[in-house]
Tab-separated table of C-alpha atoms in Angstrom:
chain	number	residue	atom	x	y	z
A	1	UNK	CA	118.506	176.888	63.371
A	2	UNK	CA	121.164	177.774	60.784
A	3	UNK	CA	123.906	175.254	59.793
A	4	UNK	CA	126.647	177.278	61.526
A	5	UNK	CA	124.984	177.204	64.979
A	6	UNK	CA	124.248	173.504	64.444
A	7	UNK	CA	127.923	172.855	63.873
A	8	UNK	CA	128.866	174.878	66.969
A	9	UNK	CA	126.345	172.984	69.077
A	10	UNK	CA	127.626	169.618	67.857
A	11	UNK	CA	131.208	170.715	68.523
A	12	UNK	CA	130.425	171.561	72.147
A	13	UNK	CA	128.566	168.283	72.596
A	14	UNK	CA	131.927	166.690	71.781
A	15	UNK	CA	133.882	169.022	74.074
A	16	UNK	CA	131.806	168.330	77.199
A	17	UNK	CA	132.786	164.654	77.557
A	18	UNK	CA	136.386	165.584	76.766
A	19	UNK	CA	136.370	168.043	79.635
A	20	UNK	CA	135.244	165.212	81.925
A	21	UNK	CA	137.948	162.997	80.475
A	22	UNK	CA	140.576	165.660	81.166
A	23	UNK	CA	139.424	165.743	84.770
A	24	UNK	CA	139.845	161.984	84.942
A	25	UNK	CA	143.499	162.330	83.889
A	26	UNK	CA	144.326	163.578	87.376
A	27	UNK	CA	143.159	160.326	88.909
A	28	UNK	CA	145.687	158.273	86.912
A	29	UNK	CA	148.558	160.732	87.260
A	30	UNK	CA	149.116	161.525	83.596
A	31	UNK	CA	151.874	164.143	83.148
A	32	UNK	CA	150.616	167.476	81.930
A	33	UNK	CA	152.002	170.636	80.419
A	34	UNK	CA	151.401	174.298	80.219
A	35	UNK	CA	153.362	177.469	79.886
A	36	UNK	CA	150.878	180.266	79.850
A	37	UNK	CA	152.122	183.325	81.665
A	38	UNK	CA	150.752	186.646	82.718
A	39	UNK	CA	154.092	188.351	82.390
A	40	UNK	CA	155.241	190.090	79.224
A	41	UNK	CA	158.291	188.885	77.303
A	42	UNK	CA	160.204	191.876	78.654
A	43	UNK	CA	159.068	193.123	82.066
A	44	UNK	CA	158.200	196.804	82.188
A	45	UNK	CA	160.718	197.798	84.844
A	46	UNK	CA	160.108	198.921	88.398
A	47	UNK	CA	156.472	198.231	89.338
A	48	UNK	CA	154.297	201.177	90.293
A	49	UNK	CA	152.702	200.994	93.723
A	50	UNK	CA	149.751	203.036	94.851
A	51	UNK	CA	150.186	204.833	98.217
A	52	UNK	CA	149.434	202.683	101.260
A	53	UNK	CA	146.087	203.460	102.870
A	54	UNK	CA	143.502	201.672	104.990
A	55	UNK	CA	141.308	201.339	101.908
A	56	UNK	CA	142.202	198.251	99.887
A	57	UNK	CA	140.679	196.446	96.939
A	58	UNK	CA	138.798	193.167	97.234
A	59	UNK	CA	141.786	191.146	96.007
A	60	UNK	CA	144.211	193.038	98.285
A	61	UNK	CA	142.187	192.503	101.456
A	62	UNK	CA	143.909	189.900	103.669
A	63	UNK	CA	142.026	186.942	105.103
A	64	UNK	CA	144.349	185.512	107.756
A	65	UNK	CA	141.866	182.788	108.636
A	66	UNK	CA	142.022	181.428	105.058
A	67	UNK	CA	145.675	181.991	104.134
A	68	UNK	CA	148.127	179.117	103.832
A	69	UNK	CA	150.338	178.812	106.912
A	70	UNK	CA	153.386	177.323	105.227
A	71	UNK	CA	155.963	174.996	106.747
A	72	UNK	CA	158.829	176.206	108.956
A	73	UNK	CA	162.260	174.975	107.837
A	74	UNK	CA	164.925	176.549	110.011
A	75	UNK	CA	164.994	180.279	109.313
A	76	UNK	CA	162.702	179.885	106.286
A	77	UNK	CA	158.975	179.602	105.724
A	78	UNK	CA	158.171	177.220	102.854
A	79	UNK	CA	154.899	177.195	100.889
A	80	UNK	CA	154.311	174.038	98.785
A	81	UNK	CA	151.423	174.096	96.321
A	82	UNK	CA	150.025	172.211	93.344
A	83	UNK	CA	147.373	173.395	90.892
A	84	UNK	CA	145.371	170.866	88.873
A	85	UNK	CA	142.977	171.912	86.139
A	86	UNK	CA	140.739	170.439	83.459
A	87	UNK	CA	139.901	172.668	80.497
A	88	UNK	CA	138.186	172.588	77.110
A	89	UNK	CA	138.649	174.835	74.087
A	90	UNK	CA	136.436	175.312	71.031
A	91	UNK	CA	139.365	176.270	68.746
A	92	UNK	CA	142.562	174.538	69.780
A	93	UNK	CA	144.678	175.925	66.883
A	94	UNK	CA	143.175	179.393	66.682
A	95	UNK	CA	142.003	178.670	63.124
A	96	UNK	CA	139.879	181.039	61.065
A	97	UNK	CA	137.890	178.200	59.468
A	98	UNK	CA	137.564	174.445	60.007
A	99	UNK	CA	138.021	174.858	63.759
A	100	UNK	CA	138.533	171.822	65.978
A	101	UNK	CA	137.919	171.471	69.706
A	102	UNK	CA	139.946	169.669	72.340
A	103	UNK	CA	140.318	169.215	76.086
A	104	UNK	CA	143.502	169.443	78.087
A	105	UNK	CA	144.768	168.907	81.605
A	106	UNK	CA	147.184	171.144	83.479
A	107	UNK	CA	149.323	170.308	86.496
A	108	UNK	CA	151.390	173.081	88.066
A	109	UNK	CA	153.472	172.200	91.144
A	110	UNK	CA	155.348	174.990	92.907
A	111	UNK	CA	157.301	175.688	96.047
A	112	UNK	CA	158.079	179.134	97.425
A	113	UNK	CA	160.393	179.920	100.322
A	114	UNK	CA	161.095	183.149	102.172
A	115	UNK	CA	163.385	183.950	105.052
A	116	UNK	CA	161.939	184.729	108.460
A	117	UNK	CA	164.563	187.278	109.461
A	118	UNK	CA	163.979	190.594	111.212
A	119	UNK	CA	166.221	192.356	108.631
A	120	UNK	CA	167.190	191.540	105.067
A	121	UNK	CA	165.347	188.894	103.072
A	122	UNK	CA	165.958	185.912	100.823
A	123	UNK	CA	163.274	184.536	98.489
A	124	UNK	CA	163.378	181.457	96.265
A	125	UNK	CA	160.884	179.646	94.072
A	126	UNK	CA	160.679	176.628	91.783
A	127	UNK	CA	157.587	176.112	89.637
A	128	UNK	CA	156.511	173.897	86.795
A	129	UNK	CA	153.495	174.222	84.536
A	130	UNK	CA	152.685	171.155	82.449
A	131	UNK	CA	149.868	170.851	79.949
A	132	UNK	CA	148.672	167.789	77.997
A	133	UNK	CA	146.028	167.784	75.241
A	134	UNK	CA	143.819	164.770	74.618
A	135	UNK	CA	143.700	164.761	70.805
A	136	UNK	CA	146.452	167.119	69.611
A	137	UNK	CA	149.747	166.510	71.481
A	138	UNK	CA	151.490	169.042	69.220
A	139	UNK	CA	149.953	171.634	71.575
A	140	UNK	CA	151.546	170.114	74.703
A	141	UNK	CA	153.619	172.536	76.787
A	142	UNK	CA	156.248	172.147	79.520
A	143	UNK	CA	156.949	175.355	81.375
A	144	UNK	CA	159.214	176.059	84.317
A	145	UNK	CA	160.237	179.008	86.479
A	146	UNK	CA	163.189	178.990	88.905
A	147	UNK	CA	164.532	182.033	90.684
A	148	UNK	CA	166.225	183.562	93.719
A	149	UNK	CA	165.896	187.124	95.030
A	150	UNK	CA	167.729	188.790	97.913
A	151	UNK	CA	167.269	192.109	99.730
A	152	UNK	CA	169.962	193.831	101.761
A	153	UNK	CA	168.532	196.466	104.113
A	154	UNK	CA	170.837	199.475	104.478
A	155	UNK	CA	168.892	201.901	106.668
A	156	UNK	CA	165.247	202.887	106.887
A	157	UNK	CA	163.569	202.101	103.571
A	158	UNK	CA	166.877	202.120	101.660
A	159	UNK	CA	167.998	198.745	100.346
A	160	UNK	CA	169.699	196.774	97.590
A	161	UNK	CA	168.005	193.918	95.728
A	162	UNK	CA	169.550	191.293	93.449
A	163	UNK	CA	167.693	188.575	91.550
A	164	UNK	CA	168.323	185.823	89.014
A	165	UNK	CA	165.590	183.893	87.222
A	166	UNK	CA	165.257	181.301	84.466
A	167	UNK	CA	161.969	180.222	82.942
A	168	UNK	CA	160.242	178.876	79.859
A	169	UNK	CA	157.046	180.510	78.679
A	170	UNK	CA	155.016	179.996	75.505
A	171	UNK	CA	153.806	182.529	72.962
A	172	UNK	CA	150.210	181.480	72.223
A	173	UNK	CA	147.655	182.365	69.572
A	174	UNK	CA	146.202	184.959	71.951
A	175	UNK	CA	149.340	187.057	71.565
A	176	UNK	CA	149.406	189.820	68.962
A	177	UNK	CA	152.758	188.590	67.602
A	178	UNK	CA	151.882	184.889	67.217
A	179	UNK	CA	153.105	183.499	63.828
A	180	UNK	CA	150.363	183.131	61.261
A	181	UNK	CA	149.254	179.529	60.582
A	182	UNK	CA	151.308	178.155	63.503
A	183	UNK	CA	149.876	175.023	65.128
A	184	UNK	CA	152.015	174.747	68.256
A	185	UNK	CA	152.812	177.526	70.684
A	186	UNK	CA	156.285	179.092	70.486
A	187	UNK	CA	158.605	178.044	73.365
A	188	UNK	CA	160.645	180.926	74.760
A	189	UNK	CA	163.491	180.374	77.242
A	190	UNK	CA	164.465	183.413	79.319
A	191	UNK	CA	167.337	184.079	81.707
A	192	UNK	CA	167.164	187.277	83.749
A	193	UNK	CA	169.607	188.941	86.144
A	194	UNK	CA	168.805	192.229	87.870
A	195	UNK	CA	170.208	194.598	90.480
A	196	UNK	CA	168.126	197.350	92.085
A	197	UNK	CA	168.917	200.027	94.626
A	198	UNK	CA	166.428	202.138	96.583
A	199	UNK	CA	167.463	205.261	98.483
A	200	UNK	CA	164.864	206.938	100.706
A	201	UNK	CA	165.342	210.470	102.068
A	202	UNK	CA	162.324	211.625	104.041
A	203	UNK	CA	159.674	212.233	101.368
A	204	UNK	CA	161.997	211.604	98.404
A	205	UNK	CA	162.729	208.133	97.070
A	206	UNK	CA	165.242	207.344	94.304
A	207	UNK	CA	165.268	203.956	92.579
A	208	UNK	CA	167.769	202.592	90.069
A	209	UNK	CA	167.582	199.225	88.304
A	210	UNK	CA	169.796	197.319	85.851
A	211	UNK	CA	168.293	194.252	84.155
A	212	UNK	CA	169.827	191.868	81.594
A	213	UNK	CA	167.449	189.449	79.839
A	214	UNK	CA	168.440	186.742	77.339
A	215	UNK	CA	165.640	185.466	75.080
A	216	UNK	CA	165.947	182.226	73.117
A	217	UNK	CA	163.001	181.301	70.859
A	218	UNK	CA	162.531	177.702	69.708
A	219	UNK	CA	161.119	176.853	66.288
A	220	UNK	CA	157.479	175.805	66.043
A	221	UNK	CA	155.278	173.826	63.674
A	222	UNK	CA	152.764	175.184	61.173
A	223	UNK	CA	149.299	173.757	60.576
A	224	UNK	CA	150.658	171.934	57.503
A	225	UNK	CA	153.473	170.350	59.550
A	226	UNK	CA	156.305	172.521	58.213
A	227	UNK	CA	158.848	174.151	60.503
A	228	UNK	CA	158.524	177.876	61.315
A	229	UNK	CA	161.948	179.360	62.080
A	230	UNK	CA	162.045	181.624	65.131
A	231	UNK	CA	165.809	181.948	65.642
A	232	UNK	CA	165.821	185.447	64.168
A	233	UNK	CA	164.114	186.661	67.376
A	234	UNK	CA	166.875	185.492	69.747
A	235	UNK	CA	168.346	188.496	71.530
A	236	UNK	CA	169.762	190.032	74.681
A	237	UNK	CA	168.030	193.067	76.169
A	238	UNK	CA	169.891	195.269	78.647
A	239	UNK	CA	167.556	197.653	80.446
A	240	UNK	CA	168.446	200.546	82.745
A	241	UNK	CA	165.667	202.189	84.761
A	242	UNK	CA	165.682	205.240	87.013
A	243	UNK	CA	162.768	206.654	88.968
A	244	UNK	CA	162.273	209.470	91.444
A	245	UNK	CA	159.211	209.665	93.712
A	246	UNK	CA	158.170	212.480	96.019
A	247	UNK	CA	155.444	211.941	98.617
A	248	UNK	CA	153.345	215.071	98.991
A	249	UNK	CA	151.003	213.419	101.493
A	250	UNK	CA	150.256	209.899	102.751
A	251	UNK	CA	147.937	209.343	99.765
A	252	UNK	CA	149.633	211.438	97.061
A	253	UNK	CA	153.007	211.031	95.351
A	254	UNK	CA	154.614	212.416	92.205
A	255	UNK	CA	157.042	210.432	90.061
A	256	UNK	CA	159.170	210.553	86.933
A	257	UNK	CA	160.687	207.453	85.364
A	258	UNK	CA	162.996	206.744	82.454
A	259	UNK	CA	163.733	203.338	80.896
A	260	UNK	CA	166.571	202.903	78.399
A	261	UNK	CA	166.891	199.470	76.717
A	262	UNK	CA	169.545	198.095	74.362
A	263	UNK	CA	168.344	195.279	72.059
A	264	UNK	CA	171.101	193.031	70.646
A	265	UNK	CA	169.840	190.428	68.145
A	266	UNK	CA	171.925	187.352	67.359
A	267	UNK	CA	170.618	186.794	63.810
A	268	UNK	CA	171.040	189.848	61.593
A	269	UNK	CA	170.475	188.409	58.114
A	270	UNK	CA	166.928	187.000	58.305
A	271	UNK	CA	165.211	190.023	56.738
A	272	UNK	CA	166.974	192.863	58.598
A	273	UNK	CA	168.774	193.482	61.861
A	274	UNK	CA	166.315	194.384	64.623
A	275	UNK	CA	169.057	195.526	67.008
A	276	UNK	CA	168.781	199.042	68.380
A	277	UNK	CA	167.732	200.949	71.464
A	278	UNK	CA	164.549	202.146	73.124
A	279	UNK	CA	163.724	205.049	75.439
A	280	UNK	CA	160.531	205.379	77.492
A	281	UNK	CA	160.057	208.414	79.751
A	282	UNK	CA	156.897	209.015	81.761
A	283	UNK	CA	155.864	211.265	84.598
A	284	UNK	CA	152.753	211.459	86.698
A	285	UNK	CA	151.193	210.905	90.082
A	286	UNK	CA	149.582	208.330	92.339
A	287	UNK	CA	146.749	209.841	94.327
A	288	UNK	CA	143.213	209.472	95.693
A	289	UNK	CA	140.844	211.236	93.322
A	290	UNK	CA	138.145	210.812	95.989
A	291	UNK	CA	138.130	208.754	99.190
A	292	UNK	CA	136.810	205.847	97.095
A	293	UNK	CA	138.804	206.289	93.858
A	294	UNK	CA	142.534	205.511	93.865
A	295	UNK	CA	144.454	206.593	90.789
A	296	UNK	CA	147.869	206.071	89.204
A	297	UNK	CA	148.574	208.028	86.032
A	298	UNK	CA	151.781	208.182	84.032
A	299	UNK	CA	152.077	209.905	80.629
A	300	UNK	CA	155.168	210.450	78.522
A	301	UNK	CA	157.072	209.652	75.333
A	302	UNK	CA	158.545	206.483	73.852
A	303	UNK	CA	160.839	205.831	70.918
A	304	UNK	CA	162.332	202.640	69.464
A	305	UNK	CA	165.360	203.123	67.194
A	306	UNK	CA	166.715	200.441	64.845
A	307	UNK	CA	170.368	200.238	63.768
A	308	UNK	CA	169.486	199.101	60.252
A	309	UNK	CA	169.426	201.990	57.783
A	310	UNK	CA	166.021	202.679	56.263
A	311	UNK	CA	164.015	201.212	59.166
A	312	UNK	CA	161.844	203.974	60.555
A	313	UNK	CA	161.814	204.606	64.300
A	314	UNK	CA	158.687	203.814	66.299
A	315	UNK	CA	157.669	206.624	68.621
A	316	UNK	CA	154.718	208.326	70.202
A	317	UNK	CA	152.675	208.529	73.387
A	318	UNK	CA	153.605	206.383	76.383
A	319	UNK	CA	150.802	205.675	78.838
A	320	UNK	CA	150.548	203.750	82.092
A	321	UNK	CA	147.360	204.272	84.110
A	322	UNK	CA	145.273	202.500	86.730
A	323	UNK	CA	142.087	203.479	88.548
A	324	UNK	CA	140.610	201.507	91.462
A	325	UNK	CA	137.028	202.383	92.375
A	326	UNK	CA	136.153	200.959	95.773
A	327	UNK	CA	132.398	200.903	95.221
A	328	UNK	CA	131.887	199.243	98.596
A	329	UNK	CA	134.054	197.225	100.953
A	330	UNK	CA	132.932	194.155	98.985
A	331	UNK	CA	133.123	195.426	95.377
A	332	UNK	CA	136.021	196.906	93.402
A	333	UNK	CA	136.119	198.146	89.806
A	334	UNK	CA	139.598	198.453	88.274
A	335	UNK	CA	140.486	200.133	84.976
A	336	UNK	CA	143.989	199.957	83.491
A	337	UNK	CA	145.447	201.378	80.287
A	338	UNK	CA	148.884	201.000	78.727
A	339	UNK	CA	150.563	202.002	75.476
A	340	UNK	CA	154.038	200.783	74.568
A	341	UNK	CA	156.246	199.435	71.771
A	342	UNK	CA	156.940	195.717	71.311
A	343	UNK	CA	159.272	193.858	68.996
A	344	UNK	CA	157.382	191.910	66.325
A	345	UNK	CA	157.590	188.194	65.770
A	346	UNK	CA	156.322	188.834	62.225
A	347	UNK	CA	158.801	188.769	59.312
A	348	UNK	CA	158.982	192.126	57.557
A	349	UNK	CA	157.976	194.173	60.608
A	350	UNK	CA	160.490	195.360	63.231
A	351	UNK	CA	157.801	196.028	65.848
A	352	UNK	CA	154.376	197.350	66.656
A	353	UNK	CA	152.665	199.833	68.933
A	354	UNK	CA	150.331	198.091	71.396
A	355	UNK	CA	147.490	199.940	73.149
A	356	UNK	CA	145.629	197.958	75.809
A	357	UNK	CA	142.582	198.727	77.953
A	358	UNK	CA	141.360	196.435	80.736
A	359	UNK	CA	138.308	196.547	83.005
A	360	UNK	CA	137.784	194.214	85.968
A	361	UNK	CA	135.070	193.849	88.598
A	362	UNK	CA	135.810	191.912	91.794
A	363	UNK	CA	133.040	191.122	94.261
A	364	UNK	CA	133.403	189.350	97.590
A	365	UNK	CA	130.176	187.393	97.784
A	366	UNK	CA	131.383	185.521	100.868
A	367	UNK	CA	134.600	185.760	102.847
A	368	UNK	CA	135.612	182.552	101.096
A	369	UNK	CA	134.127	183.317	97.658
A	370	UNK	CA	135.282	186.083	95.289
A	371	UNK	CA	133.656	186.573	91.876
A	372	UNK	CA	135.745	188.125	89.092
A	373	UNK	CA	134.675	189.503	85.689
A	374	UNK	CA	137.220	190.910	83.231
A	375	UNK	CA	137.300	192.453	79.764
A	376	UNK	CA	140.372	193.360	77.688
A	377	UNK	CA	140.768	195.259	74.435
A	378	UNK	CA	144.114	195.526	72.633
A	379	UNK	CA	144.973	197.217	69.332
A	380	UNK	CA	148.295	196.485	67.610
A	381	UNK	CA	149.606	198.708	64.805
A	382	UNK	CA	152.509	197.038	62.960
A	383	UNK	CA	155.346	199.067	61.516
A	384	UNK	CA	156.572	198.719	57.912
A	385	UNK	CA	153.756	196.388	56.843
A	386	UNK	CA	150.055	196.953	56.220
A	387	UNK	CA	148.558	195.233	59.255
A	388	UNK	CA	146.433	196.236	62.232
A	389	UNK	CA	145.181	193.696	64.789
A	390	UNK	CA	142.399	193.921	67.339
A	391	UNK	CA	142.169	191.447	70.189
A	392	UNK	CA	139.381	191.442	72.747
A	393	UNK	CA	138.655	189.085	75.589
A	394	UNK	CA	135.903	188.677	78.163
A	395	UNK	CA	135.974	186.228	81.012
A	396	UNK	CA	134.572	185.313	84.399
A	397	UNK	CA	135.972	183.255	87.240
A	398	UNK	CA	135.531	182.593	90.933
A	399	UNK	CA	137.958	182.013	93.798
A	400	UNK	CA	136.333	179.663	96.283
A	401	UNK	CA	138.620	179.055	99.263
A	402	UNK	CA	137.322	175.883	100.867
A	403	UNK	CA	139.899	176.073	103.684
A	404	UNK	CA	143.543	177.005	104.180
A	405	UNK	CA	144.624	174.081	102.023
A	406	UNK	CA	142.137	174.020	99.125
A	407	UNK	CA	140.990	176.592	96.566
A	408	UNK	CA	138.531	175.871	93.744
A	409	UNK	CA	138.539	178.098	90.641
A	410	UNK	CA	136.002	177.676	87.808
A	411	UNK	CA	136.469	179.943	84.775
A	412	UNK	CA	135.087	180.677	81.318
A	413	UNK	CA	136.719	182.931	78.694
A	414	UNK	CA	135.927	184.134	75.182
A	415	UNK	CA	138.624	185.625	72.950
A	416	UNK	CA	138.430	187.133	69.481
A	417	UNK	CA	141.344	188.246	67.327
A	418	UNK	CA	140.812	190.258	64.141
A	419	UNK	CA	143.440	191.366	61.641
A	420	UNK	CA	143.168	193.900	58.829
A	421	UNK	CA	145.455	194.950	55.987
A	422	UNK	CA	147.390	193.504	53.070
A	423	UNK	CA	149.505	191.262	55.350
A	424	UNK	CA	146.910	190.114	57.853
A	425	UNK	CA	147.610	187.826	60.743
A	426	UNK	CA	145.540	184.959	62.038
A	427	UNK	CA	141.866	185.761	62.674
A	428	UNK	CA	139.872	183.557	65.031
A	429	UNK	CA	137.577	183.321	68.023
A	430	UNK	CA	137.798	180.854	70.884
A	431	UNK	CA	135.780	179.823	73.922
A	432	UNK	CA	137.510	178.155	76.872
A	433	UNK	CA	136.079	176.691	80.050
A	434	UNK	CA	137.918	175.142	82.944
A	435	UNK	CA	137.944	174.042	86.568
A	436	UNK	CA	141.077	174.301	88.738
A	437	UNK	CA	141.829	172.870	92.165
A	438	UNK	CA	144.696	174.232	94.264
A	439	UNK	CA	146.179	172.204	97.111
A	440	UNK	CA	148.583	174.074	99.414
A	441	UNK	CA	150.149	174.154	102.864
């Protein structure tokens, strides 16, 4: 066996007992932290929904006998929940060389409430995600998410929605815009307020949305202990979205959507002012390609303009697509693709074009056991600097619902990030394994 595999084997011999130790943290009630999130820094606007049919994917299929019942509190139904997880990573800092492993524990309490009214609706949630590392506390994270959303029904399917939300997420080494040589994740505090109106006229539906998001980045630490300034990324984004949908049949609809966003940066003298505006227009359809293949396809144009003279606009193809192949009632294959523009966290570059492709297979082995396999490929092309990144990820997990109150989720994931060019970013690979237990009512 070569020296490199020997080192990897020895490293995982050290990780295994740490994973057991992380599990033991739950027994003594050690606080934990986390702030990983599946949401993007700026949400993409009004979500696209496939037409309602009797054919649903494995993850969409309801299981009333296994769902949490919640707790009645007056006119509200309350769902308390806590997730506890033990995990291990082979490359805690996302380093290219001299990698070190670690184990960490995550505790994520949450409570969701929704009104039980015949008309209108009020939703509220409060969640925390806390992660603690055994050997490297610089990686500890404390995330939160608090929000309220209301819906006022006007007539039929026409309504008004208003929402406010505040949360803290963390930019991790798996993100394409993570600072090079950073040790800790980058804390990002967000405050969001939105107002949306939906007007339905027979087969035609018009939707308008106004969203204001404030982003406040905290500084982070480099591998050598120095401070990495992130204040130049603080900004306010005001987004206006309009969409029209026309239902041709119960399983086919056409749509056109436009998103206009104003970006107002607070710091304008770091390297250049990143303030400006962005326009994304797409049109397409949601339809059944065959009785077993459900499709959503949107294609259009995007452009990101910067106020600073001499900074070239970013523009090109906009893509938003999803295909669900219902192989059988127990197996679903889902393919998604997206291409958009994102603001860069990298000094010298105003932004980058991100193209992402995802494939997922979900299989219901038992009514209480769902197996999930997923693969992601993302390519990031940075503007104004010589840098192109490639990030790919493969992972597998299982959702084992023991009863209404307990869900067990083992998972394993491998990620690899490559960077090319004169101003390359961090290159690394990482293997993570974990076991999560969810307790709910």
